[in-house]
C-alpha cells in the first residue's frame, strides 16, 4: 500500500506549489507504474485535488494548466533533474506527455477534478441518491440560515403553553426586556439550531442521535447528578463544620489571619459554597494556605511562630480536607447547573429538527450539513462499498490543500476514499500549516 504523506509548513513557504508539482507528476505518471497502469493522457482524471474556497480552486486549476504548458514547451527549463529522476522519464517523454495531458484537459476540462470540499461532498451525495433513499430531483442547499430561520418562524407561529420550552422562552423574553433589549426569538432559536450541525452530534451513531433528545434520559441524568451532588455537598458541610469548630476552639478567626477580610479563610471558609463555583481553588491565597501554614499568619504578628505551629498541627489538615471536598463538589455542581439549563433546550432542538426536516421534504431540498449526516450513516463496511463504487473507483489519488481547515466531519467522509485509493497504489498528500489551527 502506498503511504499517505503530510507536508506542513508556514504560509508563503511553497506548500501549494509542492501540491501542484505532485499533482502534475501524477498526471505524467512515473515510469515505475507503467507495468500496472499504462500511461494515458487522461491519467489526470484519477486524481482529486481539494481546496477550501472557489477562488483557491480557480487558482489551483490555473497553476496546473500553466505548469503543464511550461513542461510541454521546455521541460528541461521547468523540471529539475531530481523530478525527472523520480519520474524515470527523459525530457522528450516529459514534453510529449505534458502536451497530450494538456490537450486532454482542454478537451475535457470538467474532469480536471479540483474542487472545494463542499462541492465534492455534494457530488458524492448526488451520485448516491438511490442508496440514500432520496428523490432524484433533490437539490442541495448551502444556506442553513435561511432554512433555520423558516423553521424557527414555523415553531413560533404554532407556539402554545403546553410545549415544554414555552416557559423558558418567556423567561428569555423577560430577561431581554429587563436589560433594555428588543427580544428576537427567531434569531435566538436559530442560534440554538446550529447545534444540530455540530460535529459532536453528527458523528454520533444513529441510535445515539435518536436518544439525544430523550427527556427521560436527561431526567435520569438529572436525578443521578442530584444524588451525587448532595452526597458531595454533605461532605463539604461536614468538613467545613469540623474546621470552623476547631478554629473557634483555638480562638482563631479572620482577624488572626493574613489579609483579614480578603484572606483565604474569608474567601474559602466564610463564603457560602455556591459563591465558590467560579473560584479557582488551585491558585492564589487559597493555594498558598493549602500548601503552607506560614502563609496563614502575618509576618509582623505577635507570637507568629507559635500561631504557625498551631495552624500546622491542628488547622491545616482540616483545611486541606475541606478544600479537597470543595474541589470534588464544584465540578459536579457546575455540571448539574449546566444540565438543568440544557433541559429546556432539548425539546426546542427536537422541534426545530422536525420543522427543518419537514421544510426540506416539502421543497425536495437538503442542507449540505444534512447530506454529510446521511453519508456518515454509511460508514459501515458493507455500506461504504457504495461510495467506492460510485466515487472511489474513479479516484485513486488525493491531494488536499489547507488541510488544517478540514473539519473532523469532512475528514471522516474523505478518509475512507483516501484509504481505498492508497490500497490501489494511488497517492495521498495532505498540505497544511499547523500554526493556523
Coordinates of C-alpha atoms in Angstrom, one line a residue:
X1 CA 0.0 0.0 0.0
X2 CA 1.2 3.5 -0.8
X3 CA 1.9 5.9 2.0
X4 CA 0.0 9.0 2.9
X5 CA 2.3 12.0 3.0
X6 CA 1.7 15.1 5.2
X7 CA 3.5 18.3 4.3
X8 CA 3.4 21.0 7.0
X9 CA 5.0 24.5 6.6
X10 CA 4.3 28.1 7.2
X11 CA 2.4 30.5 4.9
X12 CA 4.4 31.5 1.9
X13 CA 6.8 28.6 2.0
X14 CA 5.6 26.9 -1.1
X15 CA 3.1 24.3 0.2
X16 CA 0.6 24.9 -2.7
X17 CA 3.5 24.9 -5.2
X18 CA 4.5 21.5 -3.9
X19 CA 1.0 20.2 -4.2
X20 CA 0.7 21.3 -7.8
X21 CA 4.1 19.7 -8.6
X22 CA 2.9 16.4 -7.1
X23 CA -0.4 16.6 -9.0
X24 CA 1.4 17.2 -12.3
X25 CA 3.8 14.4 -11.6
X26 CA 0.9 12.1 -11.0
X27 CA -0.7 13.2 -14.3
X28 CA 2.5 12.5 -16.2
X29 CA 2.9 9.2 -14.2
X30 CA 6.3 7.8 -13.1
X31 CA 7.7 5.1 -15.4
X32 CA 7.7 2.6 -12.5
X33 CA 3.9 2.5 -12.6
X34 CA 3.8 1.6 -16.3
X35 CA 3.6 -2.2 -15.7
X36 CA 0.3 -2.0 -13.7
X37 CA -1.2 1.1 -15.3
X38 CA 0.0 2.1 -18.7
X39 CA 0.0 5.9 -19.0
X40 CA -2.8 7.6 -20.8
X41 CA -3.4 11.3 -21.5
X42 CA -6.5 11.0 -19.2
X43 CA -4.4 9.8 -16.2
X44 CA -5.1 13.2 -14.6
X45 CA -8.8 12.1 -14.2
X46 CA -7.9 9.7 -11.4
X47 CA -6.6 12.4 -9.1
X48 CA -8.8 14.7 -6.9
X49 CA -7.4 18.0 -5.6
X50 CA -9.3 19.6 -2.7
X51 CA -9.2 23.2 -1.7
X52 CA -11.4 25.3 0.5
X53 CA -12.6 28.3 -1.5
X54 CA -13.8 28.8 -5.0
X55 CA -11.1 31.4 -5.6
X56 CA -8.4 28.9 -4.5
X57 CA -10.0 26.3 -6.8
X58 CA -9.7 28.6 -9.8
X59 CA -6.1 29.5 -8.9
X60 CA -5.2 25.8 -8.5
X61 CA -6.5 24.9 -11.9
X62 CA -4.7 27.8 -13.4
X63 CA -1.4 26.7 -11.8
X64 CA -1.8 23.1 -13.0
X65 CA -2.5 24.2 -16.6
X66 CA 0.4 26.7 -16.6
X67 CA 2.7 24.1 -15.2
X68 CA 1.8 21.6 -17.9
X69 CA 2.2 24.3 -20.6
X70 CA 5.7 25.1 -19.4
X71 CA 6.6 21.4 -19.4
X72 CA 5.1 21.0 -22.9
X73 CA 7.2 23.8 -24.3
X74 CA 10.6 23.4 -22.5
X75 CA 10.7 20.6 -19.9
X76 CA 14.4 20.9 -19.1
X77 CA 14.0 24.5 -18.1
X78 CA 11.0 23.9 -15.8
X79 CA 11.6 20.4 -14.4
X80 CA 14.5 19.7 -12.1
X81 CA 16.9 16.8 -12.5
X82 CA 15.5 15.3 -9.3
X83 CA 12.0 15.4 -10.6
X84 CA 13.0 13.8 -13.9
X85 CA 14.8 11.1 -12.0
X86 CA 11.8 10.5 -9.8
X87 CA 9.6 10.2 -12.8
X88 CA 12.0 8.0 -14.7
X89 CA 11.3 9.9 -17.9
X90 CA 13.6 11.8 -20.2
X91 CA 12.9 15.4 -21.4
X92 CA 11.3 14.3 -24.6
X93 CA 8.9 11.9 -22.8
X94 CA 8.0 14.6 -20.3
X95 CA 7.3 17.1 -23.2
X96 CA 5.2 14.5 -25.1
X97 CA 3.1 13.6 -22.0
X98 CA 2.7 17.2 -20.9
X99 CA 1.4 18.1 -24.4
X100 CA -1.0 15.2 -24.6
X101 CA -2.2 15.7 -21.0
X102 CA -2.7 19.5 -21.6
X103 CA -4.7 18.7 -24.7
X104 CA -6.8 16.1 -22.9
X105 CA -7.6 18.6 -20.1
X106 CA -8.6 21.4 -22.5
X107 CA -10.9 19.0 -24.4
X108 CA -12.4 17.6 -21.1
X109 CA -11.9 20.4 -18.6
X110 CA -14.8 19.2 -16.4
X111 CA -12.7 16.2 -15.4
X112 CA -9.9 18.3 -14.1
X113 CA -11.0 17.4 -10.5
X114 CA -10.1 20.4 -8.5
X115 CA -12.9 21.5 -6.2
X116 CA -13.9 22.7 -2.8
X117 CA -14.5 20.2 -0.1
X118 CA -18.2 21.1 0.0
X119 CA -18.6 20.8 -3.8
X120 CA -17.0 17.3 -3.7
X121 CA -19.2 16.1 -0.9
X122 CA -22.2 17.4 -2.8
X123 CA -21.3 15.5 -5.9
X124 CA -20.6 12.4 -3.7
X125 CA -24.1 12.6 -2.3
X126 CA -25.8 13.3 -5.7
X127 CA -24.2 10.1 -7.0
X128 CA -25.6 8.1 -4.1
X129 CA -29.3 9.3 -4.2
X130 CA -30.6 5.8 -4.7
X131 CA -28.6 4.3 -1.8
X132 CA -29.6 7.2 0.5
X133 CA -33.3 6.7 -0.4
X134 CA -33.5 10.3 -1.7
X135 CA -35.6 11.6 -4.6
X136 CA -33.8 12.0 -7.9
X137 CA -34.7 15.7 -8.1
X138 CA -33.3 16.5 -4.7
X139 CA -31.5 19.9 -4.5
X140 CA -28.6 20.8 -2.2
X141 CA -28.7 24.0 -0.2
X142 CA -25.7 25.6 1.4
X143 CA -27.9 28.3 3.1
X144 CA -28.6 26.9 6.6
X145 CA -29.5 30.4 7.9
X146 CA -32.5 30.6 5.5
X147 CA -33.9 27.2 6.4
X148 CA -33.3 27.6 10.1
X149 CA -35.0 30.9 10.1
X150 CA -38.0 29.4 8.4
X151 CA -38.1 26.5 10.8
X152 CA -37.8 28.9 13.8
X153 CA -40.7 31.1 12.5
X154 CA -42.8 27.9 12.0
X155 CA -42.3 27.0 15.6
X156 CA -43.1 30.5 16.8
X157 CA -46.3 30.6 14.8
X158 CA -47.6 27.4 16.5
X159 CA -46.2 28.1 19.9
X160 CA -48.5 27.3 22.8
X161 CA -48.3 27.0 26.6
X162 CA -48.2 23.2 26.5
X163 CA -44.8 23.0 24.9
X164 CA -42.1 22.2 27.4
X165 CA -39.9 25.1 26.3
X166 CA -42.6 27.7 26.4
X167 CA -41.8 28.9 29.9
X168 CA -38.1 29.0 29.1
X169 CA -38.8 31.3 26.0
X170 CA -41.0 33.6 28.1
X171 CA -38.2 33.9 30.7
X172 CA -35.8 34.7 27.9
X173 CA -38.1 37.5 26.6
X174 CA -38.4 39.0 30.1
X175 CA -34.6 38.9 30.6
X176 CA -34.1 40.7 27.3
X177 CA -36.7 43.4 28.2
X178 CA -35.2 43.9 31.7
X179 CA -31.8 44.6 30.0
X180 CA -33.4 47.1 27.6
X181 CA -33.0 45.0 24.5
X182 CA -35.6 44.1 21.9
X183 CA -36.3 40.3 22.0
X184 CA -35.6 38.5 18.7
X185 CA -36.8 35.0 19.4
X186 CA -36.3 33.8 15.8
X187 CA -32.7 34.7 15.9
X188 CA -32.3 33.2 19.3
X189 CA -33.8 29.9 18.3
X190 CA -31.8 29.9 15.1
X191 CA -28.6 30.2 17.1
X192 CA -29.5 27.0 19.0
X193 CA -30.4 25.3 15.8
X194 CA -26.7 25.4 14.7
X195 CA -26.1 22.8 17.5
X196 CA -27.8 20.3 15.2
X197 CA -24.9 20.6 12.8
X198 CA -22.1 20.4 15.3
X199 CA -19.7 17.5 14.7
X200 CA -20.2 16.1 18.2
X201 CA -23.8 15.5 17.3
X202 CA -23.4 14.5 13.6
X203 CA -20.7 11.9 14.4
X204 CA -22.9 10.1 16.9
X205 CA -24.1 6.7 15.8
X206 CA -27.8 6.9 14.6
X207 CA -29.2 5.4 17.7
X208 CA -27.3 7.8 19.9
X209 CA -28.7 10.7 17.9
X210 CA -32.2 9.4 18.5
X211 CA -31.6 9.3 22.2
X212 CA -30.0 12.7 22.2
X213 CA -33.4 14.4 22.6
X214 CA -34.8 11.9 25.1
X215 CA -36.1 13.9 28.1
X216 CA -36.5 10.7 30.1
X217 CA -32.8 10.0 29.6
X218 CA -31.9 13.5 30.8
X219 CA -34.3 13.2 33.7
X220 CA -32.4 10.1 34.8
X221 CA -29.1 12.0 34.4
X222 CA -30.6 14.9 36.4
X223 CA -31.7 12.6 39.2
X224 CA -28.3 10.8 39.4
X225 CA -26.4 14.1 39.4
X226 CA -28.6 15.5 42.2
X227 CA -27.8 12.5 44.3
X228 CA -24.1 12.7 43.6
X229 CA -24.0 16.5 44.2
X230 CA -25.9 16.2 47.5
X231 CA -23.5 13.4 48.7
X232 CA -20.5 15.6 48.0
X233 CA -22.3 18.7 49.5
X234 CA -22.8 16.8 52.7
X235 CA -19.0 16.0 52.8
X236 CA -18.3 19.7 52.2
X237 CA -20.6 20.8 55.1
X238 CA -19.1 18.2 57.4
X239 CA -15.5 19.2 56.6
X240 CA -16.4 22.9 57.0
X241 CA -18.1 22.3 60.4
X242 CA -15.1 20.4 61.7
X243 CA -12.8 23.1 60.5
X244 CA -14.7 26.1 62.0
X245 CA -15.3 24.2 65.2
X246 CA -11.6 23.7 65.7
X247 CA -10.8 27.3 64.8
X248 CA -13.3 28.5 67.3
X249 CA -11.9 26.2 69.9
X250 CA -8.4 27.7 69.3
X251 CA -9.8 31.3 69.2
X252 CA -8.7 31.7 65.6
X253 CA -10.7 33.8 63.2
X254 CA -10.4 36.1 60.2
X255 CA -8.7 38.8 62.2
X256 CA -5.9 36.4 63.1
X257 CA -5.0 35.5 59.5
X258 CA -3.1 37.3 56.9
X259 CA -5.1 39.8 54.7
X260 CA -8.0 39.6 57.2
X261 CA -11.3 40.1 55.2
X262 CA -9.6 39.2 51.9
X263 CA -7.8 36.2 53.4
X264 CA -8.1 32.6 52.2
X265 CA -10.3 32.0 55.2
X266 CA -12.7 34.7 54.2
X267 CA -12.8 33.6 50.6
X268 CA -13.0 29.8 51.1
X269 CA -14.4 29.2 54.5
X270 CA -16.7 32.0 55.4
X271 CA -18.2 32.3 51.9
X272 CA -21.2 30.2 51.0
X273 CA -20.3 27.2 48.8
X274 CA -22.3 28.4 45.8
X275 CA -20.2 31.6 45.8
X276 CA -17.2 29.4 45.2
X277 CA -18.4 27.8 42.0
X278 CA -16.3 30.1 39.8
X279 CA -13.4 30.4 42.3
X280 CA -10.1 28.9 41.4
X281 CA -9.0 26.7 44.3
X282 CA -5.7 25.9 42.7
X283 CA -4.2 29.3 42.7
X284 CA -3.7 32.5 44.8
X285 CA -4.1 32.8 48.5
X286 CA -6.2 29.6 48.8
X287 CA -3.5 27.5 47.2
X288 CA -0.8 29.2 49.3
X289 CA -2.7 28.4 52.5
X290 CA -3.3 24.9 51.3
X291 CA 0.4 24.3 50.8
X292 CA 2.0 26.0 53.8
X293 CA 0.9 27.1 57.4
X294 CA 3.4 30.0 57.1
X295 CA 1.0 31.7 54.7
X296 CA -1.7 31.9 57.3
X297 CA -0.2 34.3 59.8
X298 CA 1.0 37.9 59.1
X299 CA 4.8 38.2 59.3
X300 CA 4.5 41.0 61.9
X301 CA 2.0 39.1 64.1
X302 CA 3.0 38.7 67.8
X303 CA 3.9 35.1 68.7
X304 CA 3.9 34.3 65.0
X305 CA 5.9 31.0 65.3
X306 CA 3.5 29.7 67.9
X307 CA 0.5 30.5 65.8
X308 CA 2.1 29.0 62.7
X309 CA 2.7 25.8 64.7
X310 CA -0.9 25.7 65.9
X311 CA -2.2 26.0 62.4
X312 CA 0.3 23.4 61.1
X313 CA -0.7 20.9 63.7
X314 CA -4.5 21.5 64.2
X315 CA -6.0 23.6 61.4
X316 CA -4.1 22.9 58.2
X317 CA -5.1 19.1 57.9
X318 CA -8.8 20.0 58.4
X319 CA -8.5 22.9 55.9
X320 CA -6.9 20.6 53.3
X321 CA -9.7 18.1 53.7
X322 CA -12.3 20.9 53.3
X323 CA -10.6 22.2 50.2
X324 CA -10.4 18.7 48.7
X325 CA -14.1 18.2 49.4
X326 CA -14.8 21.5 47.6
X327 CA -12.7 20.5 44.6
X328 CA -14.8 17.4 44.3
X329 CA -18.1 19.1 44.7
X330 CA -17.6 22.2 42.5
X331 CA -17.3 20.3 39.1
X332 CA -20.3 18.1 40.0
X333 CA -22.4 21.2 41.0
X334 CA -21.4 23.1 37.8
X335 CA -22.3 20.1 35.7
X336 CA -25.7 19.8 37.5
X337 CA -26.4 23.5 36.8
X338 CA -25.4 23.1 33.1
X339 CA -27.7 20.1 32.7
X340 CA -30.6 22.0 34.3
X341 CA -30.0 24.9 31.9
X342 CA -29.9 22.5 28.9
X343 CA -33.1 20.6 29.7
X344 CA -35.5 23.2 28.1
X345 CA -33.3 23.4 25.0
X346 CA -33.7 19.7 24.2
X347 CA -37.4 19.9 23.2
X348 CA -36.6 23.1 21.4
X349 CA -33.9 21.4 19.3
X350 CA -36.1 18.4 18.8
X351 CA -38.9 20.6 17.4
X352 CA -36.5 22.6 15.3
X353 CA -35.1 19.4 13.8
X354 CA -38.6 18.2 13.0
X355 CA -39.6 21.5 11.4
X356 CA -36.4 21.6 9.4
X357 CA -36.9 18.1 8.1
X358 CA -40.5 19.0 7.1
X359 CA -39.4 22.0 5.1
X360 CA -36.6 20.1 3.4
X361 CA -39.0 17.3 2.4
X362 CA -41.6 19.7 1.1
X363 CA -39.0 21.5 -1.1
X364 CA -37.1 18.4 -2.2
X365 CA -34.1 20.1 -0.7
X366 CA -31.4 19.1 1.8
X367 CA -28.8 21.2 3.6
X368 CA -25.2 20.2 2.9
X369 CA -24.8 19.5 6.6
X370 CA -27.7 17.0 6.5
X371 CA -26.2 15.4 3.4
X372 CA -23.0 14.8 5.4
X373 CA -25.0 13.3 8.2
X374 CA -26.5 10.9 5.7
X375 CA -23.1 9.9 4.4
X376 CA -21.8 9.4 7.9
X377 CA -24.6 6.9 8.4
X378 CA -23.0 4.8 5.6
X379 CA -19.8 4.3 7.5
X380 CA -20.3 0.5 8.0
X381 CA -18.1 -1.8 5.9
X382 CA -21.0 -3.0 3.8
X383 CA -22.5 0.4 3.1
X384 CA -19.2 2.2 2.4
X385 CA -18.7 0.0 -0.7
X386 CA -21.4 2.0 -2.4
X387 CA -19.2 5.1 -2.1
X388 CA -16.2 3.1 -3.6
X389 CA -18.4 2.0 -6.5
X390 CA -19.7 5.5 -7.2
X391 CA -16.7 7.7 -6.4
X392 CA -13.8 5.6 -5.1
X393 CA -13.0 3.7 -8.3
X394 CA -12.7 7.0 -10.2
X395 CA -10.1 8.4 -7.9
X396 CA -7.0 6.7 -6.7
X397 CA -5.0 9.8 -5.6
X398 CA -6.0 12.6 -3.4
X399 CA -4.2 16.0 -2.9
X400 CA -5.7 18.1 -0.1
X401 CA -4.6 21.7 0.3
X402 CA -5.1 23.8 3.6
X403 CA -5.7 20.6 5.5
X404 CA -5.7 22.5 8.8
X405 CA -9.1 23.8 7.7
X406 CA -10.6 20.3 7.2
X407 CA -13.1 19.5 9.9
X408 CA -13.3 16.1 11.7
X409 CA -16.6 15.5 9.9
X410 CA -15.2 16.3 6.4
X411 CA -12.1 14.1 7.1
X412 CA -14.3 11.3 8.3
X413 CA -16.0 11.3 4.9
X414 CA -12.8 11.6 2.9
X415 CA -10.7 9.2 4.9
X416 CA -12.3 6.0 3.6
X417 CA -11.8 7.2 0.0
X418 CA -8.2 8.1 0.6
X419 CA -7.5 4.7 2.3
X420 CA -9.2 3.0 -0.7
X421 CA -7.1 5.0 -3.2
X422 CA -3.8 4.2 -1.3
X423 CA -4.7 0.5 -1.3
X424 CA -5.0 0.7 -5.1
X425 CA -1.5 2.1 -5.3
X426 CA -2.5 5.7 -5.6
X427 CA -1.0 8.8 -3.9
X428 CA -2.1 10.8 -0.9
X429 CA -0.8 14.3 0.1
X430 CA -2.1 16.5 2.8
X431 CA -0.7 20.0 2.8
X432 CA -1.3 22.4 5.7
X433 CA 0.0 24.9 8.2
X434 CA -0.2 23.8 11.9
X435 CA 0.3 27.4 13.0
X436 CA -3.1 28.3 11.6
X437 CA -5.0 25.6 13.5

